[in-house]
Amino acid sequence: MDRKKLPIGIQTFRKIREDDCYYVDKTGYADRLLAEGSTYFLSRPRRFGKSLFIDTLAEMFAGNKALFEGLACYDTWDWDTVYPVVRISFADGVVSDRDQLAVRIDEILTYNEERLGLPAGSGSVAGRFGALIQSAEAEHGQRVVVLVDEYDKPILDNFTDPARARQMRDGLRDLYSVVKGQDAHIKFVMLTGVSKFSKVSLFSGLNNLNDITMDAEYSALCGYTDHDVDTVFAPELEGLDREKIRQWYNGYNWTGEAVYNPYDLLQLLQKRQFRPYWFESATPTFLVDTLAERQFYVPDLQRLEATEAMLSTFDVDKISTVALLFQTGYLTIDRTRDVAGALRYVMRLPNREVHASLNESLLAEYSPDPDQAVIRTGRLPDLLAAADLDGIERLFRTHFASIPHDWYRNNTIAQAEGYYSSVFYTFFASLGLDTTPEDTSSRGRLDLAVRYAGQVFLFEIKTVDHTPTGRALQQIKDRRYADKYLTDGTPVHLVGVEFSKQDHNIVAFDTETITS
C-alpha cells in the first residue's frame, strides 16, 4: 500500500480527499443515520473527529459525488437529490458575553443566507433563523439539512463563570429551539458537541433529538478502530510497537467498539514518539480544579459506576463528577451491568495516556511543590525494580515533610479524609504503572496493589493520632491480602503505612516480603 499524507489538523473532507490524505471511511454511518431517522445528537470529547464528520455530511447532502469514489456510500447514496445545507459552528474563537454571542449568531446566519443565495434577514434570532430555513426550501426546492458543530462551546468557554455560562445557554436556546418548529421544512438535523446538556436547560424546545451518544452501533462513528489502524494506516506502522500503540491510545468506548483518539494516533505516526499528545493539547483546567474543590478521592477513578441519568446530567448549575470526567474523555465505559433491572455503566480510565497524565495533573494539584513531586515520581521505578523498600520510605517521608503546615491548614484538599491515600495512588498512577486501588478480596479491601518488574507491592494506609500502632501491616497479614498474588515465586512486598494526624507525616512504614 502506498503511503499518503497524514491529515493532521484537517477537518475538511474535501481537502483530505483532494490532497490524497489517509481517510478512515465513516460514510456508511451517514447512510445508516438517514435510513433510520432525521434528527440526531452526538456527544464526543474534543479532537475525536466530530467536525470532520459534520463536514462529510455536508458534502454528501450537497451531492458532491466525485469526492466519495471508492467509499462506502458511493453506490448507495442518492446523489441526484441535492439539499440546501445550513451550517452552524461555534468552533472558532471564544465568546465571552451575551452581546458577543449575538454578534456571532448574526455572522453565522448571514454566512448561510449569502451561501444559499438568499436575501439578508432581520429581526429576532428565532424569526430570522426560521425564515432562513423556509426561504432555503423555497429557493432550492428541497427540504433543508441543518448541521451544528460544537453546539456547546460558548457555554464551556465560560464554565468557570456560572452567570456568564447561563447567559450563553439562554442565548443558544433561542437559536436551537427553532429547529423543532421548522420540522416540516427540514430533511435532516445533526448536532455535535463535547457535553450533553440536559434537555430541560438547553433543548426544552427540541425534545425530538435522537441521542446516539451511547448507542453501541455508533460507538465508532468518531475515532479510529483497531481495524482502521491495521489497514488504513498500515504503511505507517513499521518500526512502532503495535501493542504499545494499543495500550497508550486505544480504549475509548461508548458501549460498542473501542476507538483511538485520531489526534493521538496521527501525532504518533508523524513524530514516532509515545507522548500524551491529546492530553497536552488542551486539558481543561476547570476539570482538575473541580476535582480538587470536591476533595475527590483519586483512587475512585478506577472503580466508578454510573447510571444513564448520572452521565446525562450536565448543566451550569449541576455537574456530576462522573459525567464531567466521562463527557470530557477522561473516563470511558468498560461494560454495562444489570442492577435490579436497571442499567449501570462500569467506568474506567481509557488508556495509559489518560491514566498517567490525569494522575500527574492531580498529583501537582495535591502537592504544594509540583516540580519536586514530579522529580520524586521519576525515582520510583528504580526503587520498585530493586525492591528498595527503605528507599521508597525515604521518598515518601521526604515528600510529606516538605509540605508546610500552613498548606495543610489552608488547603481543603489536604483536609479530605482520603488525602494520604490519594497522594500515594497518584505517585504510582502518574507513571502509568499497573495499579489496583481498593483491591477487593473475600477478606476485605486493600488500599493499593502495584505490580512492577515481576513483583507485587501491597499498601495499606492508615491515619493515627500520633503513636505508631503497626495495625496497617498486621491487617495485610491477618486478612491474607497477599494470597491471591503468591504464584510462581513472585515476590510480594507488604507495606503498612501510618500517618500522624498531628505531624502530617509517616510515623510507621512497616514492611515484610514473602514468596510462595
PDB file of C-alpha atoms in Angstrom, residues 45-48 223-224 249-250 252 259-266 278 351 353:
ATOM      1  CA  PRO A  45     -14.776  14.567  23.633  1.00  0.00           C
ATOM      2  CA  ARG A  46     -12.633  17.146  21.875  1.00  0.00           C
ATOM      3  CA  ARG A  47     -10.462  16.144  18.903  1.00  0.00           C
ATOM      4  CA  PHE A  48     -12.399  12.982  18.078  1.00  0.00           C
ATOM      5  CA  GLY A 223     -12.333   7.839  16.214  1.00  0.00           C
ATOM      6  CA  TYR A 224     -10.255   5.001  14.738  1.00  0.00           C
ATOM      7  CA  TYR A 249      -4.061   5.307  22.881  1.00  0.00           C
ATOM      8  CA  ASN A 250      -6.890   2.799  22.373  1.00  0.00           C
ATOM      9  CA  TYR A 252     -12.450   4.921  24.378  1.00  0.00           C
ATOM     10  CA  VAL A 259     -11.611   3.527  19.370  1.00  0.00           C
ATOM     11  CA  TYR A 260      -8.428   5.588  19.354  1.00  0.00           C
ATOM     12  CA  ASN A 261      -8.430   9.356  19.544  1.00  0.00           C
ATOM     13  CA  PRO A 262      -7.426  10.407  15.987  1.00  0.00           C
ATOM     14  CA  TYR A 263      -5.273  13.310  17.187  1.00  0.00           C
ATOM     15  CA  ASP A 264      -3.108  10.982  19.277  1.00  0.00           C
ATOM     16  CA  LEU A 265      -2.598   8.414  16.558  1.00  0.00           C
ATOM     17  CA  LEU A 266      -1.778  10.918  13.820  1.00  0.00           C
ATOM     18  CA  TRP A 278      -4.217  14.657  23.274  1.00  0.00           C
ATOM     19  CA  ASN A 351      -5.689   4.044  28.329  1.00  0.00           C
ATOM     20  CA  GLU A 353      -2.073   8.240  28.275  1.00  0.00           C
TER      21      GLU A 353
END
